[in-house]
Amino acid sequence: MKVLVLGGAGYIGSHTVYELIDKGYDVVIVDNLSTGHIEAVHKDAKFYKGDIRDKEFLNNVLKTEKIDAVIHFAANSLVAESMTNPLKYYDNNLCGTKVLLDAMVENNIDKIVFSSTAAVYGNPKNIPILEDDETKPLNTYGETKLSMEKMFKWVSNAYNMRYVSLRYFNACGAHISGKIGEAHNPESHLIPTVLKSLISDNTIKIFGDDYNTKDGTCVRDYIHVTDLANAHILALEYLAKGNESNIFNLGNGVGFSVKEIIDASEKVAGKEVPVEVTKRRVGDPDTLIASSAKAKELLGWKPEFTDVSKIIETAYKWHKNNRF
Ligand code: UFG
């Protein structure tokens, strides 16, 4: 099967390409390199530099490459930025997806797997969170991802197309080879921020310790990027078997507080980091934990990285040797 990976130079995209190539898929990547890295592009994938909002460019790739299925990661994903620059998120995430869907319809491509997020739920009423729980995003990023899901629903209803939406919880970790990892600029996520602080002896800030959780800091469900990557391949196989469109949560089903992540990171690094508690970050829910029972049952997904220390070890290996 020939798979087009949009955003294949980004964090989760590049790890998915590594797994696809490992499993014998033929991979074509499109990435505008606005947040992705050319160094993260697998040498056995065919790479096109370009923007998914450029219909002529995208159509040309689809026509030339005779694509069987698409995996779509090409979106902006910074929650804070989405609140100060919402139109950037509407433009790239929604307008980009509209152009993509046009091009897929025109080229009769009928299968797509795409990145969604736990941010579609907002402040959940129940833990663990199920796919049909209420969706009430607290930020523009989550809102655009939810709108993308709805676009896929109505478009697949009208045309010969099926989709799988994967709602990731907290993606983290790095490829076990140490060749690729999380390389955001600027970095805002907890695990890479803690590890970078450990490496450079800088203070780590805890954004609030007065949440309604076990130790007052926010609780999240941390899931290894390679486990996420493998879920995309299972979702492709699910669609290739003729199954209907669907939405799946992806998490380990276990919650770790910010303090627990800092403690575990200090153990992995074998040193301590100065910690400062500051005020809450706007829009952080107390607790986000996934139920991934549906993905396990219908996709046959089974996360391999269930030990948070092992996850942090892979990330630490990457950050110590990060070359891009
Ligand atoms: N945190 C700190 N200090 C830091 C960085 C983060 O205390 O320096 C805290 C945050 O306040 C939060 C937790 O660590 O409580 C995790 O924060 P991240 O930024 O790593 O992750 P989020 O839970 O905010 O974001 C994740 C995904 C988003 C997604 C969101 C859904 O990365 O893409 O979950 O709520 F939108």
mmCIF file with all atom_site columns, C-alpha atoms and ligand atoms in Angstrom, residues 77 79 117-119 141 169-170 188-191 193 204-207 218 220 222 258 281 284-285 288, ligand 1:
data_model
loop_
_atom_site.group_PDB
_atom_site.id
_atom_site.type_symbol
_atom_site.label_atom_id
_atom_site.label_alt_id
_atom_site.label_comp_id
_atom_site.label_asym_id
_atom_site.label_entity_id
_atom_site.label_seq_id
_atom_site.pdbx_PDB_ins_code
_atom_site.Cartn_x
_atom_site.Cartn_y
_atom_site.Cartn_z
_atom_site.occupancy
_atom_site.B_iso_or_equiv
_atom_site.pdbx_formal_charge
_atom_site.auth_seq_id
_atom_site.auth_comp_id
_atom_site.auth_asym_id
_atom_site.auth_atom_id
_atom_site.pdbx_PDB_model_num
ATOM   1  C CA  . SER A 1 77  ? -0.914 22.162 17.701 1.00 0.00 ? 77  SER A CA  1
ATOM   2  C CA  . VAL A 1 79  ? -2.758 25.410 22.675 1.00 0.00 ? 79  VAL A CA  1
ATOM   3  C CA  . THR A 1 117 ? -6.693 15.279 20.401 1.00 0.00 ? 117 THR A CA  1
ATOM   4  C CA  . ALA A 1 118 ? -7.949 14.969 23.954 1.00 0.00 ? 118 ALA A CA  1
ATOM   5  C CA  . ALA A 1 119 ? -8.401 18.757 23.729 1.00 0.00 ? 119 ALA A CA  1
ATOM   6  C CA  . TYR A 1 141 ? -6.730 24.252 18.834 1.00 0.00 ? 141 TYR A CA  1
ATOM   7  C CA  . PHE A 1 169 ? -3.718 12.097 25.025 1.00 0.00 ? 169 PHE A CA  1
ATOM   8  C CA  . ASN A 1 170 ? -0.202 13.291 26.029 1.00 0.00 ? 170 ASN A CA  1
ATOM   9  C CA  . SER A 1 188 ? 6.107  23.882 25.968 1.00 0.00 ? 188 SER A CA  1
ATOM   10 C CA  . HIS A 1 189 ? 5.354  20.246 26.816 1.00 0.00 ? 189 HIS A CA  1
ATOM   11 C CA  . LEU A 1 190 ? 6.134  18.905 30.265 1.00 0.00 ? 190 LEU A CA  1
ATOM   12 C CA  . ILE A 1 191 ? 8.491  15.933 29.703 1.00 0.00 ? 191 ILE A CA  1
ATOM   13 C CA  . THR A 1 193 ? 10.855 20.795 29.293 1.00 0.00 ? 193 THR A CA  1
ATOM   14 C CA  . ILE A 1 204 ? 11.374 23.861 36.061 1.00 0.00 ? 204 ILE A CA  1
ATOM   15 C CA  . LYS A 1 205 ? 8.099  25.659 36.636 1.00 0.00 ? 205 LYS A CA  1
ATOM   16 C CA  . ILE A 1 206 ? 5.041  23.792 37.897 1.00 0.00 ? 206 ILE A CA  1
ATOM   17 C CA  . PHE A 1 207 ? 1.956  25.615 36.617 1.00 0.00 ? 207 PHE A CA  1
ATOM   18 C CA  . CYS A 1 218 ? -2.412 18.348 36.951 1.00 0.00 ? 218 CYS A CA  1
ATOM   19 C CA  . ARG A 1 220 ? -2.266 13.493 32.459 1.00 0.00 ? 220 ARG A CA  1
ATOM   20 C CA  . TYR A 1 222 ? 1.257  9.930  28.903 1.00 0.00 ? 222 TYR A CA  1
ATOM   21 C CA  . VAL A 1 258 ? 3.270  16.926 37.106 1.00 0.00 ? 258 VAL A CA  1
ATOM   22 C CA  . ARG A 1 281 ? -1.653 28.067 33.044 1.00 0.00 ? 281 ARG A CA  1
ATOM   23 C CA  . ASP A 1 284 ? -5.501 23.330 31.938 1.00 0.00 ? 284 ASP A CA  1
ATOM   24 C CA  . PRO A 1 285 ? -8.103 20.750 33.067 1.00 0.00 ? 285 PRO A CA  1
ATOM   25 C CA  . LEU A 1 288 ? -7.236 13.858 31.565 1.00 0.00 ? 288 LEU A CA  1
HETATM 26 N N1  . UFG B 2 .   ? 3.361  21.849 32.817 1.00 0.00 ? 1   UFG B N1  1
HETATM 27 C C1  . UFG B 2 .   ? 4.087  22.440 33.849 1.00 0.00 ? 1   UFG B C1  1
HETATM 28 N N2  . UFG B 2 .   ? 5.270  23.029 33.509 1.00 0.00 ? 1   UFG B N2  1
HETATM 29 C C2  . UFG B 2 .   ? 5.759  23.081 32.233 1.00 0.00 ? 1   UFG B C2  1
HETATM 30 C C3  . UFG B 2 .   ? 5.002  22.468 31.209 1.00 0.00 ? 1   UFG B C3  1
HETATM 31 C C4  . UFG B 2 .   ? 3.812  21.865 31.522 1.00 0.00 ? 1   UFG B C4  1
HETATM 32 O O1  . UFG B 2 .   ? 3.681  22.425 34.992 1.00 0.00 ? 1   UFG B O1  1
HETATM 33 O O2  . UFG B 2 .   ? 6.835  23.646 32.010 1.00 0.00 ? 1   UFG B O2  1
HETATM 34 C C5  . UFG B 2 .   ? 2.104  21.160 33.155 1.00 0.00 ? 1   UFG B C5  1
HETATM 35 C C6  . UFG B 2 .   ? 0.915  21.724 32.420 1.00 0.00 ? 1   UFG B C6  1
HETATM 36 O O3  . UFG B 2 .   ? 0.368  22.845 33.083 1.00 0.00 ? 1   UFG B O3  1
HETATM 37 C C7  . UFG B 2 .   ? -0.010 20.505 32.401 1.00 0.00 ? 1   UFG B C7  1
HETATM 38 C C8  . UFG B 2 .   ? 0.943  19.326 32.308 1.00 0.00 ? 1   UFG B C8  1
HETATM 39 O O4  . UFG B 2 .   ? 2.212  19.833 32.723 1.00 0.00 ? 1   UFG B O4  1
HETATM 40 O O5  . UFG B 2 .   ? -0.695 20.439 33.608 1.00 0.00 ? 1   UFG B O5  1
HETATM 41 C C9  . UFG B 2 .   ? 1.083  18.774 30.916 1.00 0.00 ? 1   UFG B C9  1
HETATM 42 O O6  . UFG B 2 .   ? 1.325  19.859 30.022 1.00 0.00 ? 1   UFG B O6  1
HETATM 43 P P1  . UFG B 2 .   ? 1.735  19.663 28.510 1.00 0.00 ? 1   UFG B P1  1
HETATM 44 O O7  . UFG B 2 .   ? 1.900  21.047 27.927 1.00 0.00 ? 1   UFG B O7  1
HETATM 45 O O8  . UFG B 2 .   ? 2.879  18.737 28.398 1.00 0.00 ? 1   UFG B O8  1
HETATM 46 O O9  . UFG B 2 .   ? 0.495  18.934 27.880 1.00 0.00 ? 1   UFG B O9  1
HETATM 47 P P2  . UFG B 2 .   ? -1.051 19.349 27.869 1.00 0.00 ? 1   UFG B P2  1
HETATM 48 O O10 . UFG B 2 .   ? -1.733 18.377 28.761 1.00 0.00 ? 1   UFG B O10 1
HETATM 49 O O11 . UFG B 2 .   ? -1.282 20.780 28.102 1.00 0.00 ? 1   UFG B O11 1
HETATM 50 O O12 . UFG B 2 .   ? -1.347 19.166 26.329 1.00 0.00 ? 1   UFG B O12 1
HETATM 51 C C10 . UFG B 2 .   ? -1.652 17.939 25.781 1.00 0.00 ? 1   UFG B C10 1
HETATM 52 C C11 . UFG B 2 .   ? -1.259 17.922 24.318 1.00 0.00 ? 1   UFG B C11 1
HETATM 53 C C12 . UFG B 2 .   ? -2.050 18.943 23.547 1.00 0.00 ? 1   UFG B C12 1
HETATM 54 C C13 . UFG B 2 .   ? -3.501 18.718 23.806 1.00 0.00 ? 1   UFG B C13 1
HETATM 55 C C14 . UFG B 2 .   ? -3.797 18.725 25.281 1.00 0.00 ? 1   UFG B C14 1
HETATM 56 C C15 . UFG B 2 .   ? -5.225 18.383 25.595 1.00 0.00 ? 1   UFG B C15 1
HETATM 57 O O13 . UFG B 2 .   ? 0.114  18.179 24.195 1.00 0.00 ? 1   UFG B O13 1
HETATM 58 O O14 . UFG B 2 .   ? -1.781 18.811 22.186 1.00 0.00 ? 1   UFG B O14 1
HETATM 59 O O15 . UFG B 2 .   ? -3.017 17.742 25.934 1.00 0.00 ? 1   UFG B O15 1
HETATM 60 O O16 . UFG B 2 .   ? -5.628 19.052 26.744 1.00 0.00 ? 1   UFG B O16 1
HETATM 61 F F1  . UFG B 2 .   ? -4.222 19.698 23.224 1.00 0.00 ? 1   UFG B F1  1
#
